[in-house]
PDB file of C-alpha atoms in Angstrom:
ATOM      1  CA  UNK X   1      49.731-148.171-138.444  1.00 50.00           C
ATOM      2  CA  UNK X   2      46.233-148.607-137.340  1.00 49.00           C
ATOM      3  CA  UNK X   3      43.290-150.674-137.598  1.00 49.00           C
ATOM      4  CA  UNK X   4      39.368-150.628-136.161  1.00 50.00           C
ATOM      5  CA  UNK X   5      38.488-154.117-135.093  1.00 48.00           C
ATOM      6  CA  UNK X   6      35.310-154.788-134.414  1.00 50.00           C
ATOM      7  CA  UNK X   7      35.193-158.189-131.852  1.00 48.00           C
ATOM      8  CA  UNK X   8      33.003-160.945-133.147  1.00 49.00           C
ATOM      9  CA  UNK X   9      29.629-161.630-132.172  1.00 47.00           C
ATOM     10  CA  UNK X  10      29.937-165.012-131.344  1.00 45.00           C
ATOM     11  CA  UNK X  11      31.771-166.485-128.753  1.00 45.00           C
ATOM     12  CA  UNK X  12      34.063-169.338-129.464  1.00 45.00           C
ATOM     13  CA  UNK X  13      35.609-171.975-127.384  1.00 48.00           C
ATOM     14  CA  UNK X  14      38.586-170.949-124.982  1.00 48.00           C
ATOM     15  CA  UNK X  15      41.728-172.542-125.497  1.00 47.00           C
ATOM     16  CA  UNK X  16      42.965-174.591-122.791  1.00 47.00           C
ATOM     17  CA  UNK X  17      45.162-173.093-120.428  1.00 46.00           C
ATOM     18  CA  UNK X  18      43.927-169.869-121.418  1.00 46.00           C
ATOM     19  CA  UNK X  19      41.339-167.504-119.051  1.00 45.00           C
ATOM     20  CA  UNK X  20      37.498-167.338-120.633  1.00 45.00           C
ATOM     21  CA  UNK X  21      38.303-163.441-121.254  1.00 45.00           C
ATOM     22  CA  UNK X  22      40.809-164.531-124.179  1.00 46.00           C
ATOM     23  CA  UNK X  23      39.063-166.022-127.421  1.00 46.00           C
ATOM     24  CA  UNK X  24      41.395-167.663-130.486  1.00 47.00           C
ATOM     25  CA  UNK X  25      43.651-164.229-129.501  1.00 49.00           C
ATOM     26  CA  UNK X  26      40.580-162.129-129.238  1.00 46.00           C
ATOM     27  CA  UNK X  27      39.282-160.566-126.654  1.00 48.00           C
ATOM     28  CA  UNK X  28      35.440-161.554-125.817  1.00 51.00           C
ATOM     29  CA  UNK X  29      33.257-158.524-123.995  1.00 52.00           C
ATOM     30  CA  UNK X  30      31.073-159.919-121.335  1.00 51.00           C
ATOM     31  CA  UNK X  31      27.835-158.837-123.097  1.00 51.00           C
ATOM     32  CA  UNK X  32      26.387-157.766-126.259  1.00 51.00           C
ATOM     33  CA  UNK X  33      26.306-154.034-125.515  1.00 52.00           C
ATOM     34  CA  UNK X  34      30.282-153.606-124.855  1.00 51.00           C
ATOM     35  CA  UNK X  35      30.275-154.324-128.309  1.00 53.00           C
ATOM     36  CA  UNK X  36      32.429-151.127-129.569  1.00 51.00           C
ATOM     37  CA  UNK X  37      35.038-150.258-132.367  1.00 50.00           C
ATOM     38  CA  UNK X  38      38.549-149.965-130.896  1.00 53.00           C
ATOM     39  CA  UNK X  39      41.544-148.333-132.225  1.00 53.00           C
ATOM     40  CA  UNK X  40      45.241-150.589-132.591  1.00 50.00           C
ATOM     41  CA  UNK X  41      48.358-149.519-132.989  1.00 51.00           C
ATOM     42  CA  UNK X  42      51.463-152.458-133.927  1.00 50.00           C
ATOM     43  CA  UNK X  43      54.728-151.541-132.287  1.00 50.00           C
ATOM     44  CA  UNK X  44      57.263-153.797-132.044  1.00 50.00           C
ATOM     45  CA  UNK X  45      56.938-157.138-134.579  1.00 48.00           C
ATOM     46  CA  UNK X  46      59.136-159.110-132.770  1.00 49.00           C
ATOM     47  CA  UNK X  47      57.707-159.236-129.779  1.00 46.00           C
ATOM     48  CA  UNK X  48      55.181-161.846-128.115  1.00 47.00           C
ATOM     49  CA  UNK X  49      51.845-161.936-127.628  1.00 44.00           C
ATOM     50  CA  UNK X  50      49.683-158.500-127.677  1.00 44.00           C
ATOM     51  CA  UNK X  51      48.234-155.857-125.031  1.00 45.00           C
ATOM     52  CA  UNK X  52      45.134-154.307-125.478  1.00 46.00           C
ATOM     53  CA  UNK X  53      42.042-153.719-123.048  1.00 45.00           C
ATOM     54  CA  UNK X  54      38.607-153.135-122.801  1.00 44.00           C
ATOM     55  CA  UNK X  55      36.002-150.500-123.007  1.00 44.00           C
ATOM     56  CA  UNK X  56      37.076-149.199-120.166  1.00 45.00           C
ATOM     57  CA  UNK X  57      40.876-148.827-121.252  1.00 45.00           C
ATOM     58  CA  UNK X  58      42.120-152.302-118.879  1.00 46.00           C
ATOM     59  CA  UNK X  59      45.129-153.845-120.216  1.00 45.00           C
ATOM     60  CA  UNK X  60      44.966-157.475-120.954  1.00 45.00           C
ATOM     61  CA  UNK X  61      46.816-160.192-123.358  1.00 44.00           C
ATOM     62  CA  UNK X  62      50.063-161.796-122.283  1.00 44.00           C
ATOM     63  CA  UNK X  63      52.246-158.447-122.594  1.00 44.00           C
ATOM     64  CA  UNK X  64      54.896-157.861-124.887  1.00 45.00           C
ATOM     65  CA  UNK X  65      55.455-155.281-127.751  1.00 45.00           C
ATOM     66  CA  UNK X  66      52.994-156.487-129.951  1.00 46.00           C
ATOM     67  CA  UNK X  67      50.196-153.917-130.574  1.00 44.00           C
ATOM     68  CA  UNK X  68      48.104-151.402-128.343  1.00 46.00           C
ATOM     69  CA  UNK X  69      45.335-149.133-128.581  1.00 47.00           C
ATOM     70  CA  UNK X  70      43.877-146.054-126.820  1.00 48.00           C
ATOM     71  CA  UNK X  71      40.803-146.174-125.839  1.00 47.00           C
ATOM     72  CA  UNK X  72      40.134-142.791-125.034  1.00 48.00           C
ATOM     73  CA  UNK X  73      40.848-141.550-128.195  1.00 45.00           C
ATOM     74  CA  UNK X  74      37.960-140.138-129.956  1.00 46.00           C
ATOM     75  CA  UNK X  75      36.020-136.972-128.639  1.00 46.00           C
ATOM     76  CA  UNK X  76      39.218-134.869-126.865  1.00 43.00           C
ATOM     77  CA  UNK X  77      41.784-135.325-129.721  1.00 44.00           C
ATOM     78  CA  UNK X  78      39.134-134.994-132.518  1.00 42.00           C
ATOM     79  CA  UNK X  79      38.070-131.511-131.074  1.00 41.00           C
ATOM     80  CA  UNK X  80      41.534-130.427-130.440  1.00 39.00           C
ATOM     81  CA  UNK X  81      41.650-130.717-134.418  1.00 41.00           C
ATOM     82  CA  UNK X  82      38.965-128.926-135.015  1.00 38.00           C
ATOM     83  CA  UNK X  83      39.734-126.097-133.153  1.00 44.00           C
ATOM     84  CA  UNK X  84      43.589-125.995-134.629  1.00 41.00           C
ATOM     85  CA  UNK X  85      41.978-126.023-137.761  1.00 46.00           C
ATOM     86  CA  UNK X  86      39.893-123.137-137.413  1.00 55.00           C
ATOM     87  CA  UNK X  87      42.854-120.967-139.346  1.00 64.00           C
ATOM     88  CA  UNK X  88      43.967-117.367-139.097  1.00 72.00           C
ATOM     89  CA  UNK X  89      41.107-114.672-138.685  1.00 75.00           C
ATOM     90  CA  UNK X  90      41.445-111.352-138.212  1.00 74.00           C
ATOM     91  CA  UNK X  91      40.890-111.503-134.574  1.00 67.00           C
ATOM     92  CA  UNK X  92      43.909-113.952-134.009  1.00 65.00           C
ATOM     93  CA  UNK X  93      45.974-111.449-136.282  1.00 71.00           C
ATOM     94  CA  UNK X  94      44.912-108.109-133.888  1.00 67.00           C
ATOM     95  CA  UNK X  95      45.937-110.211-130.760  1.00 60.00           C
ATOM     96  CA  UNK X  96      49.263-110.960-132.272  1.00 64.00           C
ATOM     97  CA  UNK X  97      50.292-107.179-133.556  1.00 68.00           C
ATOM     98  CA  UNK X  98      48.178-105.379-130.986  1.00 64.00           C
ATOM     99  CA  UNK X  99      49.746-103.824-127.219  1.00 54.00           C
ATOM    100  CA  UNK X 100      46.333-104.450-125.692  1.00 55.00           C
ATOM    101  CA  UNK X 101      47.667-106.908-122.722  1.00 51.00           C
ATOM    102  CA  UNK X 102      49.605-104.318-121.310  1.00 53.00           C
ATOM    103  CA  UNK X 103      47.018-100.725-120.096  1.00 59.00           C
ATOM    104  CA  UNK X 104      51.171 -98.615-119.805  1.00 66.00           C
ATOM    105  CA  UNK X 105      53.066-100.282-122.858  1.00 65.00           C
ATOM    106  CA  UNK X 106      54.267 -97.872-125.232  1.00 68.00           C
ATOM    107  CA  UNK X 107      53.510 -98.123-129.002  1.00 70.00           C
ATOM    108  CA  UNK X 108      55.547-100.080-131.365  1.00 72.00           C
ATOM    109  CA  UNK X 109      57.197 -97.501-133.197  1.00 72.00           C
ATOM    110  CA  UNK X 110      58.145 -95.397-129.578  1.00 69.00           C
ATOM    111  CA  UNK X 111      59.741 -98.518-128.561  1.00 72.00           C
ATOM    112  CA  UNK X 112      61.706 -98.980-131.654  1.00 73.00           C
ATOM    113  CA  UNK X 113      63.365 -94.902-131.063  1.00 69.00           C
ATOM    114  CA  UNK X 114      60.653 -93.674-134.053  1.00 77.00           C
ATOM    115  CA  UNK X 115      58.692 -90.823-132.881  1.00 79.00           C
ATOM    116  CA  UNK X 116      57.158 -88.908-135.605  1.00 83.00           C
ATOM    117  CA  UNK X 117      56.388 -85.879-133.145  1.00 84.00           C
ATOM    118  CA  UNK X 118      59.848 -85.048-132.386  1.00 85.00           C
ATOM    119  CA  UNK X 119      61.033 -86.033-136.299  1.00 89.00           C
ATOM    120  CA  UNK X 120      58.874 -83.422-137.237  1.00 90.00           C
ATOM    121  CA  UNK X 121      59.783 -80.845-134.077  1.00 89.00           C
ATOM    122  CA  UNK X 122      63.675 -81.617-135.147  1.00 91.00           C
ATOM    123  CA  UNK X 123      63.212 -81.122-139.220  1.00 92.00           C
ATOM    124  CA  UNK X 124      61.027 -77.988-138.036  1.00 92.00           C
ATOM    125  CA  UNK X 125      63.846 -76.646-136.094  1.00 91.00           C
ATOM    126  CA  UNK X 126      66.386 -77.015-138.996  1.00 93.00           C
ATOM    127  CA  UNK X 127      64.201 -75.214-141.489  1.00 92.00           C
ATOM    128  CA  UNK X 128      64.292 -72.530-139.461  1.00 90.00           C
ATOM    129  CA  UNK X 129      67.664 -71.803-138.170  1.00 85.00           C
ATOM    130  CA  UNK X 130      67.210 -68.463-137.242  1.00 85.00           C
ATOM    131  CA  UNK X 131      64.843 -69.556-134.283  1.00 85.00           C
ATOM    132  CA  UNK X 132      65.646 -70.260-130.962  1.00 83.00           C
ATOM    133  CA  UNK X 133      67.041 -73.531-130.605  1.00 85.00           C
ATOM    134  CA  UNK X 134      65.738 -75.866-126.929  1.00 83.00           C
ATOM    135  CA  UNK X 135      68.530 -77.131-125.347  1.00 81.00           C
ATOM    136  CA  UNK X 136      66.677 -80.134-124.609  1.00 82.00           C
ATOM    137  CA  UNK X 137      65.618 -80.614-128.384  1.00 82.00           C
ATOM    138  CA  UNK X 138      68.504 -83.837-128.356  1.00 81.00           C
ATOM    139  CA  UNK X 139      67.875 -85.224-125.095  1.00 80.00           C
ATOM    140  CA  UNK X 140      66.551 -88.282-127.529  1.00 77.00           C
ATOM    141  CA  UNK X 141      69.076 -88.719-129.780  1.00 78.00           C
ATOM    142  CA  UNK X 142      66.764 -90.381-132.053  1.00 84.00           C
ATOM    143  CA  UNK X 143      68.357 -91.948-135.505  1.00 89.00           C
ATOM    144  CA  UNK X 144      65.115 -92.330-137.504  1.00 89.00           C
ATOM    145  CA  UNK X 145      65.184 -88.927-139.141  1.00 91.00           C
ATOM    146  CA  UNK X 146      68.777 -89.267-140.159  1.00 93.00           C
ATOM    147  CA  UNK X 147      68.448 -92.188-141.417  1.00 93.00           C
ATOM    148  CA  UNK X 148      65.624 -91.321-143.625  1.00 93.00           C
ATOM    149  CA  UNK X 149      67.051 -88.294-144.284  1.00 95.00           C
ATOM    150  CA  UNK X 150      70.184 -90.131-146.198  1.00 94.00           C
ATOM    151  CA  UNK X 151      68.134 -92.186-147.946  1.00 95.00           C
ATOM    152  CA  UNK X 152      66.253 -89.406-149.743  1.00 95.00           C
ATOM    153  CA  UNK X 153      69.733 -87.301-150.368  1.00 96.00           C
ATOM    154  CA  UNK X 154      70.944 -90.704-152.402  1.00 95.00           C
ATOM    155  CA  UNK X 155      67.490 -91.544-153.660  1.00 95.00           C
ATOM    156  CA  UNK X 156      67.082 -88.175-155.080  1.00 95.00           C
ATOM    157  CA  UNK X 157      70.991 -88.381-156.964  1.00 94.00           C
ATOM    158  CA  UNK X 158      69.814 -91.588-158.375  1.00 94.00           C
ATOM    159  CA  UNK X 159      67.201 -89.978-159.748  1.00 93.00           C
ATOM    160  CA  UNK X 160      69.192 -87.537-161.277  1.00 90.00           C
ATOM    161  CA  UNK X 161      72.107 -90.768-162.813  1.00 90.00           C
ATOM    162  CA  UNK X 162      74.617 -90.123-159.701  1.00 89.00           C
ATOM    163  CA  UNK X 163      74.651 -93.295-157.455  1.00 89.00           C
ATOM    164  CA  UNK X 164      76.575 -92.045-154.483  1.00 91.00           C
ATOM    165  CA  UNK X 165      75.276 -94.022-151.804  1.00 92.00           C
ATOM    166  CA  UNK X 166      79.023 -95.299-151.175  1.00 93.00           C
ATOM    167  CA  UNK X 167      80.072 -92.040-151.087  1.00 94.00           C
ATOM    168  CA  UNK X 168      77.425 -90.280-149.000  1.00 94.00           C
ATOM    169  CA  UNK X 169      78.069 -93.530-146.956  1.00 94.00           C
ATOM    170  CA  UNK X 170      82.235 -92.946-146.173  1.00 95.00           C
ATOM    171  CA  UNK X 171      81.469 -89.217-145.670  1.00 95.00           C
ATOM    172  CA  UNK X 172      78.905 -89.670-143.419  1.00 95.00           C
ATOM    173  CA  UNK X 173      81.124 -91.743-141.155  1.00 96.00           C
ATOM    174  CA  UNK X 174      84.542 -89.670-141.055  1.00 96.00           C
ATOM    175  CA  UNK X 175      82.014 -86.332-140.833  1.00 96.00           C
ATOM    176  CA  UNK X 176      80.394 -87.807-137.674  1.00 96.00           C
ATOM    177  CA  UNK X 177      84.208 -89.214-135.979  1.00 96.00           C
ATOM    178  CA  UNK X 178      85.474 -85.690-136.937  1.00 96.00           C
ATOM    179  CA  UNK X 179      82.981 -83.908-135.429  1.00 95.00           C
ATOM    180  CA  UNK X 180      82.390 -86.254-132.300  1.00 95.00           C
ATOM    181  CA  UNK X 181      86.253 -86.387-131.495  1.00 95.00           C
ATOM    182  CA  UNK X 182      86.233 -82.169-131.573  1.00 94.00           C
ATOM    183  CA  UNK X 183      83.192 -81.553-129.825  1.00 93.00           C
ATOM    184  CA  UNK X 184      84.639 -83.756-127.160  1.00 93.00           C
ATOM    185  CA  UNK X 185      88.000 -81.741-127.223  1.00 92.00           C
ATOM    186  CA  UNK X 186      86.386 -78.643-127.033  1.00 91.00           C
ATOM    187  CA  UNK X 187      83.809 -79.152-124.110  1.00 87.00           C
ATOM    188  CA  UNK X 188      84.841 -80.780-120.902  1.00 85.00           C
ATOM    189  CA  UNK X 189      81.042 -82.346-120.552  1.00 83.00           C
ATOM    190  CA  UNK X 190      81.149 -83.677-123.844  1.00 85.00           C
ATOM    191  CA  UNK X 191      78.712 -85.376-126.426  1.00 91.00           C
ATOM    192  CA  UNK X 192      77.322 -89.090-126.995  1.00 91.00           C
ATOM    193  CA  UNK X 193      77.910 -90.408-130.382  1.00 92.00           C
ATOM    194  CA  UNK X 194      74.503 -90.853-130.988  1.00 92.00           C
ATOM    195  CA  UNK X 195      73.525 -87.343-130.567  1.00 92.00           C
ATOM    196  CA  UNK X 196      76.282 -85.638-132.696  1.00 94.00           C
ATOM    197  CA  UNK X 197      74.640 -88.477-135.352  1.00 95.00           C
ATOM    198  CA  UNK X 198      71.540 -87.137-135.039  1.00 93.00           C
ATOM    199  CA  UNK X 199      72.413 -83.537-135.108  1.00 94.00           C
ATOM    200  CA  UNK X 200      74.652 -83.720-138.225  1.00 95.00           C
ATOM    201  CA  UNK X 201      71.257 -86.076-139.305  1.00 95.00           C
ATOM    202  CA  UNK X 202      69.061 -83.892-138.999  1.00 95.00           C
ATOM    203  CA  UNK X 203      70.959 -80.940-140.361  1.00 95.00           C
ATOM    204  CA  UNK X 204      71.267 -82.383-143.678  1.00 95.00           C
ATOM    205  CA  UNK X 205      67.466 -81.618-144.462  1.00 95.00           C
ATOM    206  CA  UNK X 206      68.739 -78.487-146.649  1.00 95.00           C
ATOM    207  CA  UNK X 207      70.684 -81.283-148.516  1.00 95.00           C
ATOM    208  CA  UNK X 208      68.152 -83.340-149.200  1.00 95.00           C
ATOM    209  CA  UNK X 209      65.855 -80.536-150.856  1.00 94.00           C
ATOM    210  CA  UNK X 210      69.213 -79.687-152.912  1.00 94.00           C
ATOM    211  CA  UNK X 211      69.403 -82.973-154.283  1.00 94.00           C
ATOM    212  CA  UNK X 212      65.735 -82.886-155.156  1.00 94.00           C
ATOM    213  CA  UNK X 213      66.193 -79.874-157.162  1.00 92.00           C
ATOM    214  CA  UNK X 214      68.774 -81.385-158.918  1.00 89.00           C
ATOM    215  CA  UNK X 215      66.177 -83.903-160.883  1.00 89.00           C
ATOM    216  CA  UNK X 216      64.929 -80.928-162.384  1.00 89.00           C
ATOM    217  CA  UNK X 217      68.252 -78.677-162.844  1.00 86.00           C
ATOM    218  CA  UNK X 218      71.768 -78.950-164.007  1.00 88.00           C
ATOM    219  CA  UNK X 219      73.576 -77.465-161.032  1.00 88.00           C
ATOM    220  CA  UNK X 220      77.108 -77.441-162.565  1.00 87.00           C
ATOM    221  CA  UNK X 221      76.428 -73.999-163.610  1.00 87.00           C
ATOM    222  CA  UNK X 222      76.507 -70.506-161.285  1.00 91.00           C
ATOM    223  CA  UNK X 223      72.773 -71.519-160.405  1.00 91.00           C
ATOM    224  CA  UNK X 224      73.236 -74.495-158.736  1.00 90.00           C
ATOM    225  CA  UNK X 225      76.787 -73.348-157.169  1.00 93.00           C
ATOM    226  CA  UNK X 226      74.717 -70.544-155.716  1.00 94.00           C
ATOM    227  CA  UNK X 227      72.493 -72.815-154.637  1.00 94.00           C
ATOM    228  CA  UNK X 228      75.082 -75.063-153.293  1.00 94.00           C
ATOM    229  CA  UNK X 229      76.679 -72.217-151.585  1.00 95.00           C
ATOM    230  CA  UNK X 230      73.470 -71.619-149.833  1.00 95.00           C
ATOM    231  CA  UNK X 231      72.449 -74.841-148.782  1.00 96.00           C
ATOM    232  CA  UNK X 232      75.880 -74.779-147.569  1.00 96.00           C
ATOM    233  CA  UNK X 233      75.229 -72.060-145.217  1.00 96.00           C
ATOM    234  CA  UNK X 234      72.109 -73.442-143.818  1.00 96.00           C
ATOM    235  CA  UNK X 235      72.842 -76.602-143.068  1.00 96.00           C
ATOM    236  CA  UNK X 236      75.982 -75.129-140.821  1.00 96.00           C
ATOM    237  CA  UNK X 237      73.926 -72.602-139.327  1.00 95.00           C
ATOM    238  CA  UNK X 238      71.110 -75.371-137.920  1.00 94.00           C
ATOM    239  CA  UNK X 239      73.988 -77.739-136.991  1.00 95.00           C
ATOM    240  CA  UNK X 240      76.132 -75.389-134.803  1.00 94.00           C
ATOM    241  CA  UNK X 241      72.854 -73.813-133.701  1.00 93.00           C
ATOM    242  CA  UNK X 242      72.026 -77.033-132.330  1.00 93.00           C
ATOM    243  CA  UNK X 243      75.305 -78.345-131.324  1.00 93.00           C
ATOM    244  CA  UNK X 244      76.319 -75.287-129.265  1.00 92.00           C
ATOM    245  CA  UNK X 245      72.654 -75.046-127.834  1.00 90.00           C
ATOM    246  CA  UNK X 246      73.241 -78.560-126.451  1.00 88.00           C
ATOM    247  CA  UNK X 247      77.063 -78.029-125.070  1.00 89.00           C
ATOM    248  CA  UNK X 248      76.475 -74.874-123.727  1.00 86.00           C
ATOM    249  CA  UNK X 249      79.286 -73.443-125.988  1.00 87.00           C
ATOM    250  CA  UNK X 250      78.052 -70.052-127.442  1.00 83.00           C
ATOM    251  CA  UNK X 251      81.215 -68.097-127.539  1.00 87.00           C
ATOM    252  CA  UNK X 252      82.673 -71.309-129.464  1.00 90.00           C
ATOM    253  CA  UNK X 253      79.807 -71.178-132.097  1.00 91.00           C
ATOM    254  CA  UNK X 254      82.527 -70.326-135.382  1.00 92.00           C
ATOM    255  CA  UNK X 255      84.853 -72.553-133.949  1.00 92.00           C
ATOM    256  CA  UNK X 256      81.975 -75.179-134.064  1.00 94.00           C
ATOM    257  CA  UNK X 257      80.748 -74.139-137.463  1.00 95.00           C
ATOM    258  CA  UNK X 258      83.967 -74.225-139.123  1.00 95.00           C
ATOM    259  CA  UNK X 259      84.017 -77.994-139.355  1.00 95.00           C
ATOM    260  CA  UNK X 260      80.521 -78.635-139.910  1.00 96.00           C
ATOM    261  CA  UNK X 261      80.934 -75.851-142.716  1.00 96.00           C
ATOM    262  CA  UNK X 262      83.485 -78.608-144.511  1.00 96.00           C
ATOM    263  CA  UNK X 263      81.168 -81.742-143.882  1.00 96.00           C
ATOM    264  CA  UNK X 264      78.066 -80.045-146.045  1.00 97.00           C
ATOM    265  CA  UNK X 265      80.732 -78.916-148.510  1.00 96.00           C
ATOM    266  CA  UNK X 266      81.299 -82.414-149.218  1.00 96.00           C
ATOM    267  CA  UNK X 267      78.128 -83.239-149.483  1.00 96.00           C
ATOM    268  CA  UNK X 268      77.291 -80.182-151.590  1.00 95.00           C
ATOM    269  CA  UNK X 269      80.516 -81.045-154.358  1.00 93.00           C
ATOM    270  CA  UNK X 270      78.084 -84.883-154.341  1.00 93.00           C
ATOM    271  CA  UNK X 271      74.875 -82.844-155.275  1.00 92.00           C
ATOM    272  CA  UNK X 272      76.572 -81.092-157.839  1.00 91.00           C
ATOM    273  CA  UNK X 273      79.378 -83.435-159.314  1.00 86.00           C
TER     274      UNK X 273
END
């Protein structure tokens, strides 16, 4: 709690025993122009007597826990306010999302694994499996793509009243074990488990547009399981393209596909069923 005294005027008669610079438990100035209002704070009630100072910020009073004040308080913490107060502008916001401390720093979204240049060089590559696949096409085994990639195969059989998510979910994960445990049976160099992730990923593109045209068309019908059949087909061919690209394992390439063939064909039966 606080108060602004303002010290009387007048000066009265000091008490006996007590110094001229104590007045009737005031304090006197020495002259009319240290006349000044002076912030108090009470602390302690039980204690005796009170400290508090002059212009200048001196201590005086008996001591004790009575009440204080601060006598430089006025121009410092009342500008610190203001300038706290000043809110959040656009410039403060820029400063906060922005990499422009750091001349090398890479952007956000390279730091977090999502590169939109090689999403777009991967989902390239499986639309055309009949290219020539980079062997160095994986060397980031980004997860971005497959992720999305899922989303959009169970967003799209939403759409169409099928809500597979746990289903594309379970098959996702014993695909991707499956595949990593062969692949690292059948090579002696072997494979990460986040690049067979984002090969089988990436592969399910042809999936994805399957599911899309099944919004539009009933595929329990010769259509759509010549469709299925299809997608089937190319989503093995741009997996094993990749996979035995990467493992150096051309003369395996059936051996490779065979599997992969079974993972889409699960997939597939969710598109249609």
């Amino acid at each position: 709690m606080a108060h602004n005294v303002l010290f009387p005027t007048a000066s009265a008669q000091p008490a006996a025993g007590s110094s001229s610079s104590q007045q009737g438990g005031y304090y006197a100035p020495a002259s009319q122009e240290d006349l000044s209002f002076q912030q108090f704070s009470y602390g302690d009630s039980t204690g005796q007597g009170y400290a508090g100072g002059s212009v200048g910020g001196g201590a005086i009073g008996s001591g004790g826990s009575g009440f204080s004040y601060d006598a430089n308080y006025s121009g410092s913490n009342a500008s610190l306010r203001v300038d706290m107060s000043s809110g959040v502008t656009w410039q403060t916001i820029r400063a906060a999302f922005s990499t422009g401390g750091f001349a090398d720093e890479p952007p956000l979204l390279e730091e977090l694994g999502i590169n939109f240049g090689h999403i777009k060089a991967k989902s390239l590559t499986v639309m055309n499996p009949l290219k020539a696949v980079d062997r160095h096409i994986m060397d980031d085994s980004d997860l971005a793509g497959p992720l999305i990639f899922c989303f959009l195969f169970g967003g799209f059989l939403l759409l169409s009243g099928k809500a597979h998510f746990g289903y594309i979910y379970g098959v996702a994960m014993l695909g991707w074990l499956a595949m990593y445990t062969i692949l690292n049976l059948m090579n002696d160099v072997g494979i990460d488990g986040y690049r067979t992730a984002s090969v089988l990923g990436y592969s399910l593109l042809p999936m994805v547009l399957l599911s899309s045209t099944s919004t539009l068309l009933n595929l329990q019908g010769w259509l759509g399981f010549g469709l299925s059949g299809l997608t089937v087909l190319w989503c093995t061919t741009s997996a094993s393209a990749m996979f035995v690209s990467v493992l150096s394992m051309t003369d395996q390439r059936l051996l490779v596909a065979y599997p992969v063939a079974l993972l889409y064909s699960a997939f597939a039966l969710l598109a249609v069923f």
